[in-house]
Coordinates of C-alpha atoms and ligand atoms in Angstrom, one line a residue:
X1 CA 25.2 13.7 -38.7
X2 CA 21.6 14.4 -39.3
X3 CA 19.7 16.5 -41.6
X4 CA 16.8 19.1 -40.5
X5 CA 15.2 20.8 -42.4
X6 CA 13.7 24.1 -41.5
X7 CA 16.4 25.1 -38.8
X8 CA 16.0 28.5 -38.8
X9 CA 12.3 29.1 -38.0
X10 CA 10.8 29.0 -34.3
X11 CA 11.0 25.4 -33.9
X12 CA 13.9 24.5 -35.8
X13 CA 16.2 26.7 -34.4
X14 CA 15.4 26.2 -31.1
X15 CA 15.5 22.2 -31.7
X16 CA 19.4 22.8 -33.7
X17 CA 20.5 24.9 -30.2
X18 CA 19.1 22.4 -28.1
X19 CA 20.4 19.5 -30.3
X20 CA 24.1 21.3 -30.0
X21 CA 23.5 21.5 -26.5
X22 CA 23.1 17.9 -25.3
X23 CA 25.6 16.5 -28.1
X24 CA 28.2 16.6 -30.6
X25 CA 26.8 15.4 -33.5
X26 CA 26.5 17.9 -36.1
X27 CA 24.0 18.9 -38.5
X28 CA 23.4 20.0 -41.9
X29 CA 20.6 22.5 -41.5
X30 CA 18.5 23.1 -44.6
X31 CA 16.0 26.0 -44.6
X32 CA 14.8 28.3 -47.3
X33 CA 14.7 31.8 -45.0
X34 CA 11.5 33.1 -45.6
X35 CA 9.7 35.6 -43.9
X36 CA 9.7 32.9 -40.9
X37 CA 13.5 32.1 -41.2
X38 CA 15.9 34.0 -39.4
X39 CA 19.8 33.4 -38.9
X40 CA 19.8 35.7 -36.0
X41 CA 18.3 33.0 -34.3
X42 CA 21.5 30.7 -34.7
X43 CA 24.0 33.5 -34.0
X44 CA 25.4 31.3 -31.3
X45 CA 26.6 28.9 -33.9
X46 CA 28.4 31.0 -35.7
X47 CA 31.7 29.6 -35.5
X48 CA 30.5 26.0 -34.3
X49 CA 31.7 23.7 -36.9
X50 CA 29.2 21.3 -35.7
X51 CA 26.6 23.3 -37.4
X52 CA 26.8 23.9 -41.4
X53 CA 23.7 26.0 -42.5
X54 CA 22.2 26.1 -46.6
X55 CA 20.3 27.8 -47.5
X56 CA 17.6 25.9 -50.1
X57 CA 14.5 24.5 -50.9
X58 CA 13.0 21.5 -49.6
X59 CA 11.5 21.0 -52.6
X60 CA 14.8 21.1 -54.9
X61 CA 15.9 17.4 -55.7
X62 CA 19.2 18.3 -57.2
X63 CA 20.1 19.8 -54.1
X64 CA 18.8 17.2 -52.0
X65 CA 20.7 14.6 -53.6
X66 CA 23.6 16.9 -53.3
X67 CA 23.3 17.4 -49.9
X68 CA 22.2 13.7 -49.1
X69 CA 25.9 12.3 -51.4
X70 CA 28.1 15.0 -49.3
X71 CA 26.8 14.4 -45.6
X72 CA 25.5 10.9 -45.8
X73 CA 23.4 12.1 -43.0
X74 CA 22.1 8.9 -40.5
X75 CA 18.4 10.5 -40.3
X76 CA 16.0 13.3 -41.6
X77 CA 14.0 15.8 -39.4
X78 CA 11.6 17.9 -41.4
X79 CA 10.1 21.3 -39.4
X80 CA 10.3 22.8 -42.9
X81 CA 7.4 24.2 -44.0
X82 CA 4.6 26.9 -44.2
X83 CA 2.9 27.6 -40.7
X84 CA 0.5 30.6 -40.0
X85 CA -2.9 29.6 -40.4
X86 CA -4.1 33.3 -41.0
X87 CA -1.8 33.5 -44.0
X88 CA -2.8 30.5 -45.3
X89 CA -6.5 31.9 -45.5
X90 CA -4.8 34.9 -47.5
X91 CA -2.8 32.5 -50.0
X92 CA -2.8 28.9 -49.4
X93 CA -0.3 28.3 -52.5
X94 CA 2.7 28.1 -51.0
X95 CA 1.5 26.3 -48.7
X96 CA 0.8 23.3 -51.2
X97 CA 4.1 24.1 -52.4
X98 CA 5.8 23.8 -49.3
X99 CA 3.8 21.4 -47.1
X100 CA 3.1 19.0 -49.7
X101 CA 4.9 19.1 -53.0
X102 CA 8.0 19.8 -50.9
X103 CA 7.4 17.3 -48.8
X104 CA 6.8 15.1 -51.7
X105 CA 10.5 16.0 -53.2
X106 CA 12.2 15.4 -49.7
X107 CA 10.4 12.4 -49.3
X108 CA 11.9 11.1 -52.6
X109 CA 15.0 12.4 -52.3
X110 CA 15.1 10.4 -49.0
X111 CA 14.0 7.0 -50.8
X112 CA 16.9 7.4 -53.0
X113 CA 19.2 8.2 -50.9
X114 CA 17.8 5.3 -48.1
X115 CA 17.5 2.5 -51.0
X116 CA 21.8 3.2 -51.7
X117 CA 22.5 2.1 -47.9
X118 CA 23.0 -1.2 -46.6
X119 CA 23.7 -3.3 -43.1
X120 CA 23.5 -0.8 -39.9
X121 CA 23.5 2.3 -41.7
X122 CA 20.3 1.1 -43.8
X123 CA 18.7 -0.3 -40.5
X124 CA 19.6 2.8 -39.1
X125 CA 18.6 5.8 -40.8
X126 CA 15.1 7.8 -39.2
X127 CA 13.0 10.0 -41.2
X128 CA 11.1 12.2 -38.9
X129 CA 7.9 14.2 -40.3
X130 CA 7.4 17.1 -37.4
X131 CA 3.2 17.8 -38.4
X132 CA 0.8 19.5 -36.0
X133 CA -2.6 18.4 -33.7
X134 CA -4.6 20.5 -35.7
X135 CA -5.0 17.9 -38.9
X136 CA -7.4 16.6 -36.7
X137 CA -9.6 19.3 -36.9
X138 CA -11.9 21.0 -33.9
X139 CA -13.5 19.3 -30.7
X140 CA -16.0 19.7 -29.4
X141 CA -16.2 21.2 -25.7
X142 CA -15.8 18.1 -23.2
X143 CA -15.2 15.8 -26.4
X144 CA -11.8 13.6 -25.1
X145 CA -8.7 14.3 -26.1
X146 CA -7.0 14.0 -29.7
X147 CA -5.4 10.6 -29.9
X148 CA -3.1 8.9 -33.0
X149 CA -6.3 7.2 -33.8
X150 CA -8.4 10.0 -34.3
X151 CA -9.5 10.8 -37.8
X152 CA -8.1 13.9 -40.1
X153 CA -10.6 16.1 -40.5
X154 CA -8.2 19.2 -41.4
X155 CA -10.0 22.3 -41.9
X156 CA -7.7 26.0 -43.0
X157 CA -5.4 25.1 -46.4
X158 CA -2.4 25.1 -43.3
X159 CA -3.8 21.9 -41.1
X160 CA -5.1 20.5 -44.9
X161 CA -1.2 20.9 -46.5
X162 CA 0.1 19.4 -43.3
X163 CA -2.3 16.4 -43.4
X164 CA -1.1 16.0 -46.9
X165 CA 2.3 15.8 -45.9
X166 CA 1.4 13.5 -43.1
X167 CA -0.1 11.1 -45.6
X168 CA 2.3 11.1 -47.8
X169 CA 4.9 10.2 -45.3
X170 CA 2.2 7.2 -44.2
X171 CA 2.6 6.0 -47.7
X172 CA 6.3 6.1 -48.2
X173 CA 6.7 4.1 -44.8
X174 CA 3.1 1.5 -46.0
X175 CA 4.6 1.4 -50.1
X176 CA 8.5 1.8 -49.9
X177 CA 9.5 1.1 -46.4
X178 CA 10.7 4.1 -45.8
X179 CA 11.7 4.1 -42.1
X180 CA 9.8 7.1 -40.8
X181 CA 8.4 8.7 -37.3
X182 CA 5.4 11.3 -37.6
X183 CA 5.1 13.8 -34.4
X184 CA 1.6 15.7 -34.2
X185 CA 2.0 18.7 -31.8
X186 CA -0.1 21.2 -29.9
X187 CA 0.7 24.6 -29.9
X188 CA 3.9 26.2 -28.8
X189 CA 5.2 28.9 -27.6
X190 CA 9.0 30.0 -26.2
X191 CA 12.0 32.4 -27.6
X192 CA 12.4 32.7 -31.1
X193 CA 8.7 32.7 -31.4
X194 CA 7.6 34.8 -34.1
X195 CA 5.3 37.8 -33.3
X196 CA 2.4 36.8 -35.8
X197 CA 1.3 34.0 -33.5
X198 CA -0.7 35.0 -30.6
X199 CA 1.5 34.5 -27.8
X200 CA 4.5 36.9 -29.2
X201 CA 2.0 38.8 -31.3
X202 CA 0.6 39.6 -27.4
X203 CA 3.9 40.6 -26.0
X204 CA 5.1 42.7 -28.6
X205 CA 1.3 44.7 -28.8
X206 CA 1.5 45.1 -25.0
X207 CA 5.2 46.4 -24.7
X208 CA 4.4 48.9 -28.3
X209 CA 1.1 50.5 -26.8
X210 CA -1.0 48.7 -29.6
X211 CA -4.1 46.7 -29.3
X212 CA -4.4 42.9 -28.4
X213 CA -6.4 41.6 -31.0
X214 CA -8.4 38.9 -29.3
X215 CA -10.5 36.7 -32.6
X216 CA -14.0 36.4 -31.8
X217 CA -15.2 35.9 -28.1
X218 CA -11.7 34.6 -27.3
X219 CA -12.9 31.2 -25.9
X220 CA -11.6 29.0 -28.5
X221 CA -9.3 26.7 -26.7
X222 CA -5.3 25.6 -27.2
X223 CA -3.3 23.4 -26.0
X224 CA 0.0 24.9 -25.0
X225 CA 3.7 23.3 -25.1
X226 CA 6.9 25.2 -24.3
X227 CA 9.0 25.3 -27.3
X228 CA 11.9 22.8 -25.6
X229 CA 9.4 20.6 -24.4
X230 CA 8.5 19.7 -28.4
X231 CA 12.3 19.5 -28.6
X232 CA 12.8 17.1 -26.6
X233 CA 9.9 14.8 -27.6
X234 CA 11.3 14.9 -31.4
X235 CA 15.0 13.8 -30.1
X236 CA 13.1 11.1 -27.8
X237 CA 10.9 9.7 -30.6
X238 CA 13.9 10.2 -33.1
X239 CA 15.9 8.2 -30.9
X240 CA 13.1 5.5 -29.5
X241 CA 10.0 5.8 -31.6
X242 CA 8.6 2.6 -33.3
X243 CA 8.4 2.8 -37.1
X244 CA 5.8 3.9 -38.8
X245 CA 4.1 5.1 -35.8
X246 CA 2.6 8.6 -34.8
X247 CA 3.1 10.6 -31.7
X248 CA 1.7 13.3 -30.2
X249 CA 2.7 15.7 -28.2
X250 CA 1.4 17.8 -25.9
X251 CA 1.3 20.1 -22.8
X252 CA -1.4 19.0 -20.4
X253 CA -2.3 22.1 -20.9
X254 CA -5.6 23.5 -22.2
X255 CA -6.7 27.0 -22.3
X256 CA -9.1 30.0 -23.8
X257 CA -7.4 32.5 -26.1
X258 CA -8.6 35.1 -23.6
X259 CA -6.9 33.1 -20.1
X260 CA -3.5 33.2 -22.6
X261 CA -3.7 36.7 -22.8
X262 CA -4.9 37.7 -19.2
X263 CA -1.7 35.7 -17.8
X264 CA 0.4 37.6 -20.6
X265 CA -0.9 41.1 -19.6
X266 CA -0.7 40.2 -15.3
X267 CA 3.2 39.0 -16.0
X268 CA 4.0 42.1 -17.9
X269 CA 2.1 44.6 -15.1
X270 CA 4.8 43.1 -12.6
X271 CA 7.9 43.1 -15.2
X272 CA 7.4 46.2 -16.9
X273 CA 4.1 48.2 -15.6
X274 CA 2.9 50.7 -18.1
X275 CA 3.9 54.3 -16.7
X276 CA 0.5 55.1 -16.2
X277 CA -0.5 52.6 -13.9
X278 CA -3.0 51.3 -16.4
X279 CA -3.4 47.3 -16.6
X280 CA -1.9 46.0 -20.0
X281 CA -5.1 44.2 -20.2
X282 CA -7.0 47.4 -21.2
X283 CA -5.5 47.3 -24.6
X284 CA -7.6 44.0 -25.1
X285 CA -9.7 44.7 -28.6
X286 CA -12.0 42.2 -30.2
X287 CA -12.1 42.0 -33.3
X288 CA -13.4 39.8 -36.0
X289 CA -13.3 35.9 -36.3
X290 CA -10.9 33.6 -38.0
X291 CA -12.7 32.3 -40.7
X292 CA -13.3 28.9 -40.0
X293 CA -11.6 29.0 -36.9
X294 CA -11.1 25.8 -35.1
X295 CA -12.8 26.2 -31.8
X296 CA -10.8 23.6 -29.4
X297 CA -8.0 21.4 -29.8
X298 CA -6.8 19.1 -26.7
X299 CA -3.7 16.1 -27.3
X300 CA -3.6 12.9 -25.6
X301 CA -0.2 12.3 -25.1
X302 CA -0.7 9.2 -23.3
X303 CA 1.2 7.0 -26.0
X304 CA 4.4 8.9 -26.3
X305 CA 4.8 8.9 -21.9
X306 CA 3.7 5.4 -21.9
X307 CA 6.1 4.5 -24.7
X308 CA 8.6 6.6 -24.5
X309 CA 8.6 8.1 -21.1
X310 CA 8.2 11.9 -22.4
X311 CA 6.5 14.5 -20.8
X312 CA 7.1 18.1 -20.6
X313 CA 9.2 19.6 -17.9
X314 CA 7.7 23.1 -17.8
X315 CA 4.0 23.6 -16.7
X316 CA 2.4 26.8 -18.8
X317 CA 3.4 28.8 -15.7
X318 CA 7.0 28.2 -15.6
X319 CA 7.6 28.4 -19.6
X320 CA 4.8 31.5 -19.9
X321 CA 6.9 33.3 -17.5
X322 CA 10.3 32.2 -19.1
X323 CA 8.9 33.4 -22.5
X324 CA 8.0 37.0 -21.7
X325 CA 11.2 37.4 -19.7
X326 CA 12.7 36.1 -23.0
X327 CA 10.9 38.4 -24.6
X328 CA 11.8 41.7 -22.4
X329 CA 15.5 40.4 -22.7
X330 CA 15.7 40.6 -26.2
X331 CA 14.0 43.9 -27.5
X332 CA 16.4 43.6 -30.7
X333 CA 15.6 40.4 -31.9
X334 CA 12.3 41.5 -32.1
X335 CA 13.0 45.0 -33.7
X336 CA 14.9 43.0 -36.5
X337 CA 11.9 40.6 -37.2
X338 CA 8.9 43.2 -37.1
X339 CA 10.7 45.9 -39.7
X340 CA 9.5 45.7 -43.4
X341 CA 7.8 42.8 -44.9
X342 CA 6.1 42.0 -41.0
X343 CA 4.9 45.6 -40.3
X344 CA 3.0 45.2 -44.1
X345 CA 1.5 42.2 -43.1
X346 CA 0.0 43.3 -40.0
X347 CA -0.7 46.3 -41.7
X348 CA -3.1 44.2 -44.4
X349 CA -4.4 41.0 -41.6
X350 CA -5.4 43.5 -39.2
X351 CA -7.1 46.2 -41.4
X352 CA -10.1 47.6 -40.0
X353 CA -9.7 45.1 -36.9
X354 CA -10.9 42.1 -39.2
X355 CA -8.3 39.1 -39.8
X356 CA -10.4 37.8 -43.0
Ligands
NAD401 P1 8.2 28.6 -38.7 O1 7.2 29.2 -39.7 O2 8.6 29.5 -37.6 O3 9.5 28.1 -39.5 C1 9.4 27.4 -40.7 C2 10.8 27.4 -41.2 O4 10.8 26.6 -42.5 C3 11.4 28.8 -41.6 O5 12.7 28.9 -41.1 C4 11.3 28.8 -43.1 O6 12.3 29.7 -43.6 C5 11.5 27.4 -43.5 N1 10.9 27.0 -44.8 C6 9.7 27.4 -45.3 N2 9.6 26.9 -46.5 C7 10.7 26.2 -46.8 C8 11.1 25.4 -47.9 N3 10.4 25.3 -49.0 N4 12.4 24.9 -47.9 C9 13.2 25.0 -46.8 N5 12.8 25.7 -45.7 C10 11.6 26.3 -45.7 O7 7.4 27.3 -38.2 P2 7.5 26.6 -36.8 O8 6.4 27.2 -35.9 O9 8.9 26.6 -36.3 O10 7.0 25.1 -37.2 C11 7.9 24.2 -37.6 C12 7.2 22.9 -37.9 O11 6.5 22.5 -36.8 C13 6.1 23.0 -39.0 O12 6.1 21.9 -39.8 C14 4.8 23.2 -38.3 O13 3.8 22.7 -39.1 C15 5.1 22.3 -37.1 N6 4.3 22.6 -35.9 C16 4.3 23.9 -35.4 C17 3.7 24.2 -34.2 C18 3.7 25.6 -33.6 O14 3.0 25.8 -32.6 N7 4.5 26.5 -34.1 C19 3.0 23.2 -33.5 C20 3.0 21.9 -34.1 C21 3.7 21.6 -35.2
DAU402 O1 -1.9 23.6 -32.9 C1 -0.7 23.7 -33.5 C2 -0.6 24.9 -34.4 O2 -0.5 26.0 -33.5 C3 0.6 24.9 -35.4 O3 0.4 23.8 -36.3 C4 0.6 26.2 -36.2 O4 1.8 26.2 -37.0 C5 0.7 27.3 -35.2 O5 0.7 28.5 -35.9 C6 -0.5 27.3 -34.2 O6 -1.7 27.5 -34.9 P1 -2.8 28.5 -34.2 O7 -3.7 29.0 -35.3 O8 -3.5 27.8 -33.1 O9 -1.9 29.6 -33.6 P2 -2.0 31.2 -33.6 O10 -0.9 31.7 -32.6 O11 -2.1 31.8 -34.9 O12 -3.4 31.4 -32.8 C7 -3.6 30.9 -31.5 C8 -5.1 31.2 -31.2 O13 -5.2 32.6 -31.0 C9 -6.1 30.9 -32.3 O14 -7.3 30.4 -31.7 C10 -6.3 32.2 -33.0 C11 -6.1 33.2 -31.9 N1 -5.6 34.5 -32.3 C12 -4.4 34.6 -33.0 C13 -3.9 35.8 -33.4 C14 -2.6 35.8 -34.3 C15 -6.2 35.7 -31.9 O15 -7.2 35.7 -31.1 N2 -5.7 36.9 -32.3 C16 -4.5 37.0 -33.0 O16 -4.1 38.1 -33.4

């Protein structure tokens, strides 16, 4: 069996569905449920034995080693962690606390657990960090593509936790041996998304009569990965990457803020036009920058197709359209996740129209 880590949250949960849904082996899914972390998302596992959910903290080591002694698990995915840039602006603490410390704890929890095994299973066992593209920071327009060689230049507390992390795992594989696999992604976007990121945060506006707060001229530029797509590059690295090695993953797929949202607004005037005829792209408001908002990021994911043979299978055309049908499909899943502590922080980001 495997461990993840953070298999209730966008990512995670739709990597455990997916996971479950090409193969039997079962997994011990370990996830704090914070704001981000919803069960709802795994209802469909309710009564699959294949799939045993705790709730915890990656950064508690007696439970680690509890969990590590009872499931003997044959690898590690972490997609635990803190992951909205705007709230780390607001309070980078727990980001520290998450991204790194509790990275740090996993991490040792793992060498402990690792340095009991021996033969095949020791030869074996995969520890696979899931970090992000934007460690490396901001390009410039026309600048090439991130690759693995590119330096970090991490610039919110978010992309500055998660190239901690990143390190960290470096050093575990450089000083211990640690077998490990890092994955740096570009943005994604698919069910289960959360609606403080841009893409749900869009949809759910649109469909509620509010405002599409667009940051600053809304020509900073993301590169944009269906959700399954990043699932299926962390099984193929899990199961073929070389040790010690990062990947990253990515769409092929650059765009402006604003295109995102003008594609958005012209696939929900043909699903659900607004009953008086008005384009949902009317409701577009600027309103003050991110500070220090990166302006472009753009992956190179030429060594995880060369290597590996991975590339997505949706275009942003196919998996946009998939994602606001998702999205018009599931009206209570997203009335669950925007009651209480969400509507307060939308209420407090987007005060007065500025996100500082
Ligand atoms: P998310 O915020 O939706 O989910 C994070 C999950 O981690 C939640 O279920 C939360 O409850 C859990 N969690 C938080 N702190 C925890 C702790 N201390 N112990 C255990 N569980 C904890 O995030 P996501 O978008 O699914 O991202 C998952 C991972 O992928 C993150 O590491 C993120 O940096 C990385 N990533 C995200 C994107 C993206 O576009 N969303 C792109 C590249 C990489
Ligand atoms: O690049 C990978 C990263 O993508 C992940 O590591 C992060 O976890 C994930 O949150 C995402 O970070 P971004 O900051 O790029 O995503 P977000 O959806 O918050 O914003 C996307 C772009 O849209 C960004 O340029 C900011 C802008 N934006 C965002 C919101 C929420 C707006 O213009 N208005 C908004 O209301």
């Amino acid at each position: 069996m495997i461990l993840v880590t953070g298999g209730a949250g966008f990512i995670g949960s739709n990597f455990v569905l997916d996971w479950l849904a090409v193969g039997d082996e079962p997994i011990v899914n370990l996830d704090l449920l914070t704001y981000a972390g919803n069960l709802d998302n795994l209802a469909s596992l309710e009564d699959d034995a294949r799939h045993l959910f705790v709730r915890g903290d990656i950064g508690d080591g007696d439970l680690l080693a509890r969990l590590f002694a009872t499931h003997q698990p044959r690898a590690v995915v972490n997609l635990a962690a803190e992951s909205h840039v705007d709230r780390s602006i607001h309070g980078p603490a727990e980001f520290i606390q998450t991204n790194i410390v509790g990275t740090f704890r996993l991490l040792e929890a793992t060498r402990a657990y690792w340095g009991g095994l021996a033969g095949a299973r020791r030869e074996a066992f995969r520890f696979l960090h899931v970090s992000t593209d934007e460690v490396y920071g901001s390009l410039a327009p026309g600048a090439p593509a991130f690759a693995e060689s590119h330096r970090y230049e991490p610039n919110s507390p978010y992309s500055a936790s998660k190239a901690a992390s990143d390190h960290l795992v470096r050093a575990y594989h450089h000083t211990y041996g640690l077998p490990v696999l890092t994955t740096n992604c570009s943005n994604n976007y698919g069910p289960y998304h959360f609606p403080e990121k841009l893409i749900p945060l869009v949809i759910h506006n649109a469909l509620a009569g509010r405002t599409l707060p667009i940051y600053g001229d809304g020509m900073q530029v993301r590169d944009w990965l269906y959700v399954k797509d990043h699932c299926s590059a962390i099984r193929r690295v899990l199961e073929a990457g070389r040790l010690g090695e990062t990947y990253n993953v990515g769409g092929w797929n650059e765009q402006p803020n604003l295109e995102v949202v003008g594609t958005i607004c012209r696939i929900l005037d043909q699903l659900r036009p607004r009953a008086d005829g008005l384009a949902y792209f009317s409701q577009v408001a600027f309103v003050q920058d991110r500070p220090g908002h990166d302006r472009r990021y753009a992956i190179d994911a030429t060594r995880i197709e060369r290597e590996l043979g991975w590339r997505p299978a949706e275009t942003f055309a196919s998996g946009i359209q998939k994602t606001v049908q998702w999205y018009l499909d599931h009206p209570e899943w997203v009335e669950n996740v925007t009651s209480g502590a969400y509507r307060e922080w939308i209420g407090r980001h987007y005060a007065a129209g500025a996100p500082a």
